[in-house]
Amino acid sequence: MEASVRFPDGFLWGAATAAYQIEGAAHDDGRGPSIWDTFSRTPGKVHAGHTGDVACDHYHRYPQDVALMAELGLQAYRFSVSWPRIQPDGAGPVNPRGLDFYDRLVDALHGRGIDPIVTLYHWDLPQSLEDRGGWPNRETAERFAEYAVAVHARLGDRVGTWTTLNEPWCSAYLGYGNGVHAPGRQDPADTFAAVHHLLLGHGLAGRALRAAGVDTLGITLNPAAVFPADPDSAADLAAAHLVDGLHNRIFYDPLLLGRYPEDVLAHIDRFTDTAFLQDGDEKIINEPLDLLGINYYAPTYVAGRPDAAGGGGAYPGTEGIEFKAPTGPVTDMGWMIEPAGLTRLLERIARDYPPVPLMITENGAAFADKFGGDERDRVPDADRISYLDGHLRAVHEAIARGVDLRGYLVWSLLDNFEWAEGYRKRFGIIHVDYQTQRRVPKDSALWYQDVIRRNGL
Ligand code: FCB
């Protein structure tokens, strides 16, 4: 049967994961501690005290996982490199045994015709760099660039696409702002210093990778698809504009336009003198990009509540803004399901910024999957299929409206360690039994296999 929704020829289909969420092997081959090792051991921070010590044991089981990817027909696999495996102390000589793992993984992927997409930083900062100040400290940006070069020196001959950071908004605002993620600090000034040094780290690494011959340089952000709760309310429109500034423009403007947005700098001057911003930094951050990764899960609706401005916001800078509870269907994370938000977001980025090819580097959903019972080897996750189907249609719609979007990577290949939620939220298209480490493709994986085969829905 002819697919009714067809994607452009050459559209890239794949899946994504991140090191700390799947690898386990926390003490193998000289890996040092990361901020997530420390954070997950801090009582009350992660659901039920779960840690990434074992996770999906992907470090040892990667051959089987790559075979599963091949079975599903994946054309690309986005994974992250664990900085503390490469530099256990976050600086200085590399640990060759850490690099060996990614070497084997990349070879295994190529052996199956799967294109590796590397993310250099998906949140697992070496603990010793946090002990020296973490991302609020400028030195971390410099260390990051050195680390990037070291990884590239080993894998650069076989990896074409290099992504510096995953969702720096989360690293800064959740890690240093509201403390929900590692390292769990709560300091508005540190939050904005972290934003800047993450971006600077991206720019320094990007420059160095370019000099080393990288042809596709990217970064992945999680832009907020933010809308006013009442589009006729001036207060709600102002709230949406501010959240757009704190979440989106504070990253996209320096990356793509070479300067921070004035209104956002003015807004955050209540927290920081921005002395961290030095001459020439914005130029470094403005390193040309070949690919912009977009992670999307849910839209955000906000209302302005100026009278409540005295109370704390959801994260620094959002005092006086109400984030509306979702209406309609939600995922197991409680995140609102609204595919149209993705189309609007993609169109907006394409409209407001200079042209850069886009890729969906994460999209997917957690649901409380039912496994076992009569059909022992099936996970009938119709809700996930419907989520993915809706979002792929939204992506297709954006392409039809002229957005230059090159591929789609589902989050996630495997059920995994969902940060502060531990293992209780399942995002995988492949079910993982954490007792036995047995993998079973869910119905959504088989459905996705068919989507890839048909290049459409
Ligand atoms: C994103 C993260 C990813 C995963 C999904 C659900 O913010 O990049 O690691 O946790 O959310």
Coordinates of C-alpha atoms and ligand atoms in Angstrom, one line a residue:
M1 CA 0.0 0.0 0.0
E2 CA 1.3 3.5 -0.9
A3 CA 2.1 5.5 2.2
S4 CA -0.3 8.4 2.6
V5 CA 2.3 10.6 4.3
R6 CA 5.7 10.3 2.6
F7 CA 8.9 11.9 3.8
P8 CA 11.5 13.4 1.4
D9 CA 14.0 11.0 -0.2
G10 CA 17.1 10.8 2.0
F11 CA 15.1 11.7 5.2
L12 CA 17.1 10.2 8.1
W13 CA 15.4 7.8 10.5
G14 CA 16.9 6.8 13.8
A15 CA 16.8 6.7 17.6
A16 CA 18.6 8.4 20.4
T17 CA 20.0 7.6 23.9
A18 CA 22.5 9.1 26.4
A19 CA 25.5 7.6 28.1
Y20 CA 24.4 7.9 31.8
Q21 CA 20.9 6.7 31.0
I22 CA 21.9 3.4 29.4
E23 CA 25.6 2.5 29.8
G24 CA 25.9 1.4 33.4
A25 CA 29.4 0.1 34.0
A26 CA 29.9 3.0 36.3
H27 CA 33.3 1.8 37.6
D28 CA 34.6 0.0 34.5
D29 CA 37.8 0.7 32.7
G30 CA 38.8 3.8 34.7
R31 CA 35.6 5.8 34.4
G32 CA 35.6 8.7 37.0
P33 CA 32.6 9.9 38.9
S34 CA 30.2 12.4 37.3
I35 CA 27.7 14.9 38.8
W36 CA 25.0 12.3 38.2
D37 CA 26.7 9.7 40.2
T38 CA 26.9 12.1 43.1
F39 CA 23.4 13.5 42.7
S40 CA 21.7 10.1 42.4
R41 CA 23.4 9.1 45.7
T42 CA 22.1 12.2 47.4
P43 CA 19.0 11.2 49.4
G44 CA 15.7 12.5 48.0
K45 CA 17.0 13.6 44.6
V46 CA 16.2 10.7 42.4
H47 CA 13.1 8.5 42.6
A48 CA 13.7 5.6 45.0
G49 CA 17.4 6.3 45.1
H50 CA 17.9 4.8 41.6
T51 CA 21.3 5.4 40.0
G52 CA 22.9 4.8 36.6
D53 CA 25.4 2.2 38.1
V54 CA 23.9 -0.6 36.0
A55 CA 21.2 1.0 33.9
C56 CA 20.7 -1.0 30.7
D57 CA 24.2 -2.4 30.9
H58 CA 24.6 -1.2 27.4
Y59 CA 28.4 -0.9 28.0
H60 CA 28.6 -4.7 27.9
R61 CA 25.5 -5.4 25.8
Y62 CA 26.1 -2.9 22.9
P63 CA 26.5 -5.6 20.3
Q64 CA 23.1 -7.0 21.0
D65 CA 21.7 -3.4 21.1
V66 CA 23.2 -2.6 17.7
A67 CA 21.8 -5.8 16.3
L68 CA 18.4 -4.7 17.5
M69 CA 18.8 -1.3 15.8
A70 CA 19.7 -3.0 12.6
E71 CA 16.7 -5.3 12.8
L72 CA 14.5 -2.2 13.2
G73 CA 16.1 -0.7 10.1
L74 CA 17.5 2.4 11.9
Q75 CA 19.7 4.5 9.6
A76 CA 21.2 6.6 12.4
Y77 CA 21.9 6.3 16.1
R78 CA 22.5 9.3 18.3
F79 CA 24.5 8.5 21.5
S80 CA 26.5 10.5 23.9
V81 CA 30.0 10.1 25.0
S82 CA 30.6 10.0 28.8
W83 CA 33.2 12.7 29.6
P84 CA 34.3 11.0 32.8
R85 CA 35.1 7.8 30.9
I86 CA 37.5 9.8 28.6
Q87 CA 38.9 12.2 31.3
P88 CA 38.1 10.7 34.7
D89 CA 39.1 14.0 36.4
G90 CA 37.7 16.2 33.6
A91 CA 41.1 17.4 32.5
G92 CA 44.5 16.2 31.4
P93 CA 45.5 13.0 29.7
V94 CA 42.8 10.8 28.1
N95 CA 41.9 7.4 29.4
P96 CA 42.3 5.2 26.3
R97 CA 40.1 2.4 27.7
G98 CA 37.2 4.8 27.8
L99 CA 37.7 5.8 24.2
D100 CA 38.0 2.1 23.3
F101 CA 34.4 1.5 24.1
Y102 CA 33.1 4.2 21.7
D103 CA 35.6 2.9 19.1
R104 CA 34.0 -0.5 19.3
L105 CA 30.5 1.0 19.3
V106 CA 31.2 3.1 16.2
D107 CA 32.7 0.1 14.4
A108 CA 29.7 -2.0 15.3
L109 CA 27.3 0.6 14.0
H110 CA 29.2 0.9 10.7
G111 CA 29.2 -2.8 10.5
R112 CA 25.4 -2.6 10.3
G113 CA 25.3 0.4 8.0
I114 CA 24.1 2.7 10.8
D115 CA 25.3 6.3 10.9
P116 CA 26.7 7.4 14.2
I117 CA 25.7 10.8 15.5
V118 CA 27.8 11.8 18.5
T119 CA 26.7 14.1 21.3
L120 CA 29.7 15.2 23.4
Y121 CA 27.8 16.3 26.5
H122 CA 24.6 14.9 27.7
W123 CA 24.8 16.1 31.3
D124 CA 27.4 13.9 32.9
L125 CA 30.0 16.5 33.9
P126 CA 33.0 15.0 35.6
Q127 CA 32.6 15.6 39.4
S128 CA 36.0 17.1 39.8
L129 CA 35.0 19.9 37.4
E130 CA 31.9 20.6 39.4
D131 CA 34.2 20.7 42.5
R132 CA 36.1 23.4 40.8
G133 CA 32.9 25.4 40.2
G134 CA 31.1 23.5 37.4
W135 CA 29.5 25.3 34.5
P136 CA 29.3 28.7 36.3
N137 CA 33.1 28.6 36.1
R138 CA 34.6 29.8 32.8
E139 CA 37.4 27.2 33.0
T140 CA 34.8 24.4 32.4
A141 CA 34.2 25.7 28.9
E142 CA 37.9 25.5 28.1
R143 CA 38.1 22.0 29.5
F144 CA 35.1 21.0 27.3
A145 CA 36.9 22.1 24.1
E146 CA 39.9 20.0 25.0
Y147 CA 37.8 17.0 25.7
A148 CA 35.9 17.5 22.4
V149 CA 39.2 17.4 20.5
A150 CA 40.4 14.3 22.3
V151 CA 37.2 12.4 21.4
H152 CA 37.4 13.6 17.8
A153 CA 41.0 12.5 17.5
R154 CA 39.9 9.0 18.1
L155 CA 36.5 8.8 16.3
G156 CA 36.8 11.6 13.8
D157 CA 37.7 9.3 10.9
R158 CA 34.4 7.4 11.3
V159 CA 31.9 9.9 12.7
G160 CA 30.6 12.7 10.5
T161 CA 28.1 14.4 12.7
W162 CA 29.3 16.1 15.9
T163 CA 26.9 17.6 18.4
T164 CA 28.4 19.6 21.2
L165 CA 25.7 19.9 23.9
N166 CA 22.4 18.4 24.6
E167 CA 19.8 20.8 26.0
P168 CA 22.0 23.3 27.7
W169 CA 18.8 24.9 29.1
C170 CA 18.4 21.9 31.3
S171 CA 22.1 21.8 32.4
A172 CA 21.8 25.5 33.5
Y173 CA 18.3 26.0 34.7
L174 CA 17.6 22.6 36.2
G175 CA 21.2 21.9 37.3
Y176 CA 22.0 25.4 38.8
G177 CA 18.6 27.1 38.9
N178 CA 15.8 25.0 40.5
G179 CA 18.1 22.1 41.5
V180 CA 15.9 19.3 40.0
H181 CA 18.9 17.9 38.1
A182 CA 22.6 17.4 39.0
P183 CA 24.5 19.1 40.5
G184 CA 21.3 20.3 42.3
R185 CA 22.4 23.9 43.0
Q186 CA 19.9 26.7 43.3
D187 CA 21.4 30.0 42.5
P188 CA 20.1 32.4 39.9
A189 CA 23.5 34.1 39.3
D190 CA 25.1 30.7 38.7
T191 CA 22.3 29.7 36.4
F192 CA 23.1 32.5 33.9
A193 CA 26.8 32.1 34.3
A194 CA 26.2 28.4 33.4
V195 CA 24.2 29.4 30.3
H196 CA 27.0 31.5 29.1
H197 CA 29.8 29.0 29.8
L198 CA 27.8 26.2 28.2
L199 CA 27.5 28.3 25.1
L200 CA 31.1 29.4 25.2
G201 CA 32.1 25.7 25.6
H202 CA 30.0 24.9 22.6
G203 CA 31.7 27.7 20.6
L204 CA 35.3 26.8 21.7
A205 CA 34.7 23.2 21.0
G206 CA 33.0 24.0 17.7
R207 CA 35.9 26.1 16.5
A208 CA 38.4 23.4 17.5
L209 CA 36.4 20.6 15.9
R210 CA 36.1 22.6 12.7
A211 CA 39.8 23.2 12.7
A212 CA 40.2 19.4 13.1
G213 CA 38.1 18.9 9.9
V214 CA 34.6 18.1 11.2
D215 CA 32.1 18.6 8.4
T216 CA 28.8 18.5 10.3
L217 CA 28.8 20.5 13.5
G218 CA 25.6 20.8 15.5
I219 CA 24.1 21.5 18.9
T220 CA 20.8 20.2 20.3
L221 CA 18.4 22.5 22.2
N222 CA 15.0 21.9 23.7
P223 CA 13.2 25.0 22.7
A224 CA 10.0 25.8 24.5
A225 CA 7.0 25.8 22.3
V226 CA 5.5 28.5 24.5
F227 CA 2.2 30.2 24.0
P228 CA 0.1 32.6 26.0
A229 CA -2.7 30.9 27.9
D230 CA -5.0 33.7 26.6
P231 CA -3.8 35.1 23.3
D232 CA -5.9 38.3 23.9
S233 CA -4.3 39.0 27.3
A234 CA -1.4 41.5 27.3
A235 CA -0.1 40.0 30.5
D236 CA -0.1 36.5 29.0
L237 CA 1.6 37.6 25.8
A238 CA 4.3 39.4 27.8
A239 CA 4.8 36.2 29.9
A240 CA 5.1 34.1 26.7
H241 CA 7.6 36.6 25.3
L242 CA 9.7 36.5 28.5
V243 CA 9.7 32.6 28.7
D244 CA 10.7 32.6 25.0
G245 CA 13.6 34.9 25.9
L246 CA 14.8 32.9 28.9
H247 CA 14.4 29.5 27.2
N248 CA 14.9 30.1 23.5
R249 CA 16.3 33.4 22.5
I250 CA 19.0 33.4 25.2
F251 CA 20.5 30.4 23.3
Y252 CA 19.4 30.9 19.6
D253 CA 20.3 34.6 19.4
P254 CA 24.0 34.2 20.4
L255 CA 24.3 31.0 18.4
L256 CA 22.7 32.2 15.2
L257 CA 22.8 36.0 15.4
G258 CA 26.0 36.5 17.4
R259 CA 24.5 38.5 20.3
Y260 CA 22.4 38.0 23.4
P261 CA 18.9 39.5 23.3
E262 CA 18.9 42.9 25.0
D263 CA 15.6 42.4 26.8
V264 CA 16.7 39.2 28.4
L265 CA 20.0 40.7 29.5
A266 CA 18.0 43.6 31.0
H267 CA 15.7 41.2 32.7
I268 CA 18.4 39.1 34.3
D269 CA 20.4 42.0 35.6
R270 CA 18.5 41.7 38.9
F271 CA 20.5 38.5 39.4
T272 CA 23.8 39.0 37.8
D273 CA 26.1 41.8 36.6
T274 CA 27.0 39.5 33.6
A275 CA 30.7 40.0 34.3
F276 CA 31.1 36.5 32.8
L277 CA 30.4 37.9 29.4
Q278 CA 33.7 39.0 27.9
D279 CA 34.6 40.7 24.7
G280 CA 34.7 38.3 21.8
D281 CA 32.6 35.6 23.5
E282 CA 29.6 36.2 21.4
K283 CA 31.7 35.8 18.2
I284 CA 33.0 32.5 19.5
I285 CA 29.5 31.3 20.3
N286 CA 28.4 32.3 16.8
E287 CA 30.5 29.6 15.2
P288 CA 28.6 28.6 12.0
L289 CA 26.4 25.5 12.5
D290 CA 25.6 22.8 10.0
L291 CA 22.8 21.2 11.9
L292 CA 20.4 22.4 14.7
G293 CA 19.0 19.6 16.7
I294 CA 15.5 20.1 18.2
N295 CA 14.1 18.1 21.1
Y296 CA 10.4 18.4 21.5
Y297 CA 8.0 16.7 23.9
A298 CA 5.2 19.1 24.9
P299 CA 4.0 22.7 24.6
T300 CA 4.0 25.3 27.4
Y301 CA 1.2 27.6 28.1
V302 CA 1.8 30.6 30.4
A303 CA -0.1 33.4 32.0
G304 CA 1.2 36.6 33.5
R305 CA 0.5 37.1 37.2
P306 CA 2.4 40.3 38.0
D307 CA 0.8 40.4 41.5
A308 CA 2.4 37.0 42.3
A309 CA 5.9 38.3 41.2
G310 CA 7.1 38.2 44.8
G311 CA 7.0 34.4 44.9
G312 CA 9.6 32.1 43.4
G313 CA 9.3 31.2 39.7
A314 CA 9.5 27.7 38.2
Y315 CA 13.1 28.6 37.4
P316 CA 15.2 31.8 37.7
G317 CA 13.6 34.8 35.8
T318 CA 10.1 33.4 35.7
E319 CA 8.8 35.1 38.9
G320 CA 5.3 36.3 38.3
I321 CA 4.6 33.7 35.5
E322 CA 2.2 30.9 35.9
F323 CA 2.9 27.7 34.0
K324 CA -0.6 26.3 33.2
A325 CA -1.4 22.7 34.1
P326 CA -1.9 20.6 30.9
T327 CA -5.4 20.3 29.5
G328 CA -6.4 17.2 27.5
P329 CA -4.4 14.0 27.2
V330 CA -1.0 13.7 28.9
T331 CA 1.9 11.1 28.9
D332 CA 3.1 9.2 32.0
M333 CA 5.3 12.2 32.7
G334 CA 2.2 14.4 32.9
W335 CA 3.3 16.2 29.7
M336 CA 0.6 17.5 27.5
I337 CA 0.2 15.8 24.1
E338 CA 0.0 18.4 21.4
P339 CA 1.7 17.6 18.1
A340 CA 0.7 21.0 16.5
G341 CA 3.0 22.7 19.0
L342 CA 5.9 21.0 17.2
T343 CA 4.8 22.3 13.8
R344 CA 4.5 25.8 15.1
L345 CA 7.8 25.7 16.9
L346 CA 9.7 24.4 13.8
E347 CA 8.1 27.1 11.6
R348 CA 9.0 29.8 14.1
I349 CA 12.7 28.8 14.3
A350 CA 12.9 28.6 10.5
R351 CA 11.2 32.0 10.2
D352 CA 13.1 34.0 12.8
Y353 CA 16.7 32.7 12.3
P354 CA 19.1 32.4 9.4
P355 CA 18.7 29.1 7.6
V356 CA 20.2 26.0 9.2
P357 CA 19.2 22.5 8.5
L358 CA 17.1 21.1 11.4
M359 CA 16.8 17.6 12.8
I360 CA 14.4 16.2 15.4
T361 CA 17.1 14.8 17.7
E362 CA 14.5 13.7 20.4
N363 CA 10.8 13.1 20.4
G364 CA 8.9 10.4 22.2
A365 CA 6.8 9.6 25.2
A366 CA 6.7 7.7 28.5
F367 CA 3.8 5.5 29.1
A368 CA 3.1 2.9 31.8
D369 CA 3.6 -0.1 29.5
K370 CA 2.0 -3.4 30.2
F371 CA 4.3 -6.3 29.7
G372 CA 3.7 -10.0 30.2
G373 CA 0.3 -11.5 30.9
D374 CA -1.1 -13.6 28.1
E375 CA 1.2 -12.2 25.5
R376 CA 4.5 -12.6 27.2
D377 CA 6.6 -11.3 24.5
R378 CA 4.6 -8.4 23.4
V379 CA 4.3 -4.9 24.7
P380 CA 1.1 -3.4 23.2
D381 CA 1.9 0.3 23.5
A382 CA -0.8 1.8 21.3
D383 CA -0.6 5.1 23.2
R384 CA 3.1 5.5 22.2
I385 CA 2.3 4.6 18.6
S386 CA -0.4 7.2 18.5
Y387 CA 2.0 9.8 20.1
L388 CA 4.7 9.1 17.5
D389 CA 2.3 9.0 14.6
G390 CA 0.8 12.4 15.6
H391 CA 4.2 14.0 16.0
L392 CA 5.5 12.6 12.7
R393 CA 2.5 14.1 11.0
A394 CA 3.4 17.4 12.6
V395 CA 6.9 17.1 11.4
H396 CA 5.7 16.3 7.9
E397 CA 3.4 19.3 8.0
A398 CA 6.4 21.5 8.9
I399 CA 8.3 20.1 5.9
A400 CA 5.4 20.7 3.7
R401 CA 5.3 24.4 4.8
G402 CA 8.9 24.7 3.8
V403 CA 11.0 23.9 6.9
D404 CA 14.3 22.4 6.1
L405 CA 14.2 19.3 8.3
R406 CA 16.5 16.4 7.6
G407 CA 15.6 13.6 10.0
Y408 CA 13.9 12.3 13.0
L409 CA 15.4 10.4 16.0
V410 CA 13.0 8.8 18.4
W411 CA 13.6 9.1 22.1
S412 CA 14.4 6.5 23.1
L413 CA 15.8 3.3 21.7
L414 CA 15.6 1.6 25.2
D415 CA 13.7 2.1 28.4
N416 CA 16.3 3.8 30.6
F417 CA 17.3 5.9 33.6
E418 CA 15.0 9.0 33.3
W419 CA 17.1 11.3 35.4
A420 CA 15.2 12.5 38.6
E421 CA 12.4 9.9 37.8
G422 CA 14.8 7.0 37.9
Y423 CA 13.6 3.9 36.1
R424 CA 9.9 4.4 36.8
K425 CA 9.3 6.2 33.5
R426 CA 9.7 4.2 30.3
F427 CA 10.4 6.1 27.1
G428 CA 11.9 3.2 25.1
I429 CA 10.5 1.6 21.9
I430 CA 12.3 -1.4 23.3
H431 CA 11.3 -2.7 26.7
V432 CA 14.1 -3.5 29.1
D433 CA 13.6 -5.9 32.0
Y434 CA 16.0 -4.4 34.6
Q435 CA 16.3 -7.7 36.5
T436 CA 17.4 -9.8 33.5
Q437 CA 18.4 -7.1 31.1
R438 CA 16.2 -8.8 28.5
R439 CA 15.2 -6.6 25.6
V440 CA 11.8 -6.9 23.9
P441 CA 10.8 -4.5 21.0
K442 CA 7.5 -3.0 21.9
D443 CA 4.7 -2.7 19.3
S444 CA 5.9 0.9 18.7
A445 CA 9.3 -0.5 17.6
L446 CA 7.7 -2.8 15.0
W447 CA 5.5 0.1 13.9
Y448 CA 8.5 2.4 13.6
Q449 CA 10.3 -0.3 11.6
D450 CA 7.4 -0.1 9.1
V451 CA 7.5 3.7 9.0
I452 CA 11.2 3.6 8.1
R453 CA 10.7 0.9 5.5
R454 CA 8.0 3.0 3.8
N455 CA 9.6 6.3 4.5
G456 CA 6.2 7.4 5.6
L457 CA 3.0 6.7 7.4
Ligands
FCB1 C1 15.2 15.2 27.4 C2 16.6 14.6 27.6 C3 16.6 13.1 27.5 C4 15.4 12.4 28.1 C5 14.1 13.1 27.6 C6 12.9 12.5 28.1 O1 15.1 16.4 28.1 O2 17.5 15.1 26.7 O3 17.8 12.7 28.1 O4 15.5 12.4 29.5 O5 14.2 14.5 27.9

